[in-house]
Coordinates of N, CA, C and O in Angstrom, one line a residue:
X808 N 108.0 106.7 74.1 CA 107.8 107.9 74.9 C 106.5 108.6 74.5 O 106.2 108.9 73.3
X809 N 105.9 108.8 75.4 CA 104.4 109.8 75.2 C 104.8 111.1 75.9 O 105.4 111.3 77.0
X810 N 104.4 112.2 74.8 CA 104.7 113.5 75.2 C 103.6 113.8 75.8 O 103.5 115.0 75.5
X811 N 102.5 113.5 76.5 CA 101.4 113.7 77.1 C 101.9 113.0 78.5 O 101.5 113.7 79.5
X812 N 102.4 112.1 78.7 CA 102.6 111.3 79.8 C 103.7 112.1 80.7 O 104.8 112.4 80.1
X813 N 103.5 112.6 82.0 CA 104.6 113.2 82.7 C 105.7 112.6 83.1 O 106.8 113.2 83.0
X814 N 105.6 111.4 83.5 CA 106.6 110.5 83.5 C 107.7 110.3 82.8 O 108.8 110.1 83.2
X815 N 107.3 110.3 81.4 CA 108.1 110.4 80.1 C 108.8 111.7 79.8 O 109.9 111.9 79.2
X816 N 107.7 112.6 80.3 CA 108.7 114.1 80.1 C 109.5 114.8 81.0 O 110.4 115.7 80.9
X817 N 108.9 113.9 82.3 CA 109.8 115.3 83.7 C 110.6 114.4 84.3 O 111.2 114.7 85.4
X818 N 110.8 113.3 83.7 CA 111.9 112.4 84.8 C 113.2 112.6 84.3 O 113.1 112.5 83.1
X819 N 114.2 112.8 84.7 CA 115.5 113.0 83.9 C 116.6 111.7 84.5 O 116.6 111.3 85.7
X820 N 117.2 111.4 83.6 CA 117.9 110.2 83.5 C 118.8 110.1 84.9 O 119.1 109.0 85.5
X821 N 119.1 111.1 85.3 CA 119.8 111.0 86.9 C 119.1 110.9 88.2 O 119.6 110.7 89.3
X822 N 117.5 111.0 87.8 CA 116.6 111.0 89.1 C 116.5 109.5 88.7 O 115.2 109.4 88.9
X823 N 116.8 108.6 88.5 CA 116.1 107.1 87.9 C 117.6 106.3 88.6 O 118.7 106.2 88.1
X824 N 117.0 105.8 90.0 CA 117.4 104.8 91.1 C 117.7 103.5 90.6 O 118.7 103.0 90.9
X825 N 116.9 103.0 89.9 CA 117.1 101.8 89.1 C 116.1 102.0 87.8 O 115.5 103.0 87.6
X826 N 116.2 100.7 86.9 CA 115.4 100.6 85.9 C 115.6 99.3 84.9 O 116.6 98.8 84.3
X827 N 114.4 99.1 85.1 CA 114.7 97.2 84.1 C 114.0 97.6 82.8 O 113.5 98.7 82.6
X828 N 113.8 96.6 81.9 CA 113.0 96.9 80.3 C 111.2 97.1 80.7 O 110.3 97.2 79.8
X829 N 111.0 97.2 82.2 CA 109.9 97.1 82.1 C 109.5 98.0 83.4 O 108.3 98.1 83.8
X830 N 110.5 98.8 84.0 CA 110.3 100.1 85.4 C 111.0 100.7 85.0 O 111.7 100.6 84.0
X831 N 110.9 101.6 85.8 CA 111.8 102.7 86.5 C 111.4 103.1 88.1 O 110.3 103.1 88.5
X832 N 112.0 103.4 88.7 CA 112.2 103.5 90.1 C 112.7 104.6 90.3 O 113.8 104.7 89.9
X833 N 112.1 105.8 90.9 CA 112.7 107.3 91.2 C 111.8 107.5 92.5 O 110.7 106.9 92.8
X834 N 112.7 108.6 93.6 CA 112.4 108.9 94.7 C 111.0 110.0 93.9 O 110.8 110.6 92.9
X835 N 110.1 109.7 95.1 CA 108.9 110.5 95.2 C 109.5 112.2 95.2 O 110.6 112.5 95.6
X836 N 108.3 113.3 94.7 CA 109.3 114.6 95.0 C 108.2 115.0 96.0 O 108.7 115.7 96.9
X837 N 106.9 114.9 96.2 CA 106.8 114.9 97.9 C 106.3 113.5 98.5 O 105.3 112.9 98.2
X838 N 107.3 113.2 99.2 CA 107.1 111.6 100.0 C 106.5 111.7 100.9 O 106.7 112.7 101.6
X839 N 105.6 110.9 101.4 CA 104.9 110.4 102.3 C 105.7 110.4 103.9 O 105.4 110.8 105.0
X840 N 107.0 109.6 103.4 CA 107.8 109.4 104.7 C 109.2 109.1 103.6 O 109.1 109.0 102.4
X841 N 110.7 109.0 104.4 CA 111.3 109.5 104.4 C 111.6 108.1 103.1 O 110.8 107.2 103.3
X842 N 112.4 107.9 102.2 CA 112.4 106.6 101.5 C 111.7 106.4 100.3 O 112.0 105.7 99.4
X843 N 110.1 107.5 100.3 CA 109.1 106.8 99.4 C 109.4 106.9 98.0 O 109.6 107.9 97.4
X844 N 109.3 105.9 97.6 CA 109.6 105.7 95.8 C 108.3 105.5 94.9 O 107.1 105.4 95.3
X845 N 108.9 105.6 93.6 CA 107.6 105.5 93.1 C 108.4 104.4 92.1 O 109.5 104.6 91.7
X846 N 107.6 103.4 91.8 CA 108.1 102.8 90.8 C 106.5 102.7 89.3 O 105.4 102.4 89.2
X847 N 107.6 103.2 88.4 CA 106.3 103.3 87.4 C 106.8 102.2 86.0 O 108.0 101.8 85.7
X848 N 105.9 101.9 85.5 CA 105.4 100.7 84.4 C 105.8 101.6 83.3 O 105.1 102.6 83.0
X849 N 106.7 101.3 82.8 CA 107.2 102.3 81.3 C 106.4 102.3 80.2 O 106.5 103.1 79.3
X850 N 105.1 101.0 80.4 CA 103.9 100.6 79.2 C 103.0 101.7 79.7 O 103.0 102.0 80.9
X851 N 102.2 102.3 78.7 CA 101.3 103.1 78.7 C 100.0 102.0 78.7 O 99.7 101.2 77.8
X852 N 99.2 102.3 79.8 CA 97.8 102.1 79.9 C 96.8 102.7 80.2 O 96.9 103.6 81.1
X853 N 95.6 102.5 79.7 CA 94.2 103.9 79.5 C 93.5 103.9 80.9 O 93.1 104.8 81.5
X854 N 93.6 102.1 81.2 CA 93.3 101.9 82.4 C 93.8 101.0 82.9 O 94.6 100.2 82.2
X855 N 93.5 100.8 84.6 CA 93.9 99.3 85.3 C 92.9 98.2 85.7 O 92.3 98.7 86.6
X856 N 92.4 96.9 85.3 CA 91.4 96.3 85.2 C 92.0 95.6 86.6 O 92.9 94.7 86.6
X857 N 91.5 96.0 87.8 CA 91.2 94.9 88.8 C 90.7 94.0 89.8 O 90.8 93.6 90.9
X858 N 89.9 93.8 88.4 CA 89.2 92.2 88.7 C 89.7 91.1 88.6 O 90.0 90.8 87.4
X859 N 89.9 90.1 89.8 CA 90.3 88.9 89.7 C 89.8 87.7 89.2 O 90.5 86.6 89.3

């Protein structure tokens, strides 16, 4: 857990839809359209490298 990371501090164990050793899945709290989820990577990264 990173106490800088919001994810880690404002998600509470009953907003969490699913979760494997490597997500969590919680409804968006303003959704785009009616459904939207967010699924977040429980690993902490500085950045995302996407170059193929």
């Amino acid at each position: 857990m990173n106490e800088k990371c919001i994810f880690c501090s404002e998600i509470l164990s009953e907003q969490i839809l699913c979760e494997t050793k490597y997500f969590k899945v919680v409804f968006d709290i303003n959704p785009v359209q009616t459904g939207h989820l967010l699924i977040i990577a429980k690993a902490h990264f500085c950045r995302l490298d996407l170059r193929l």
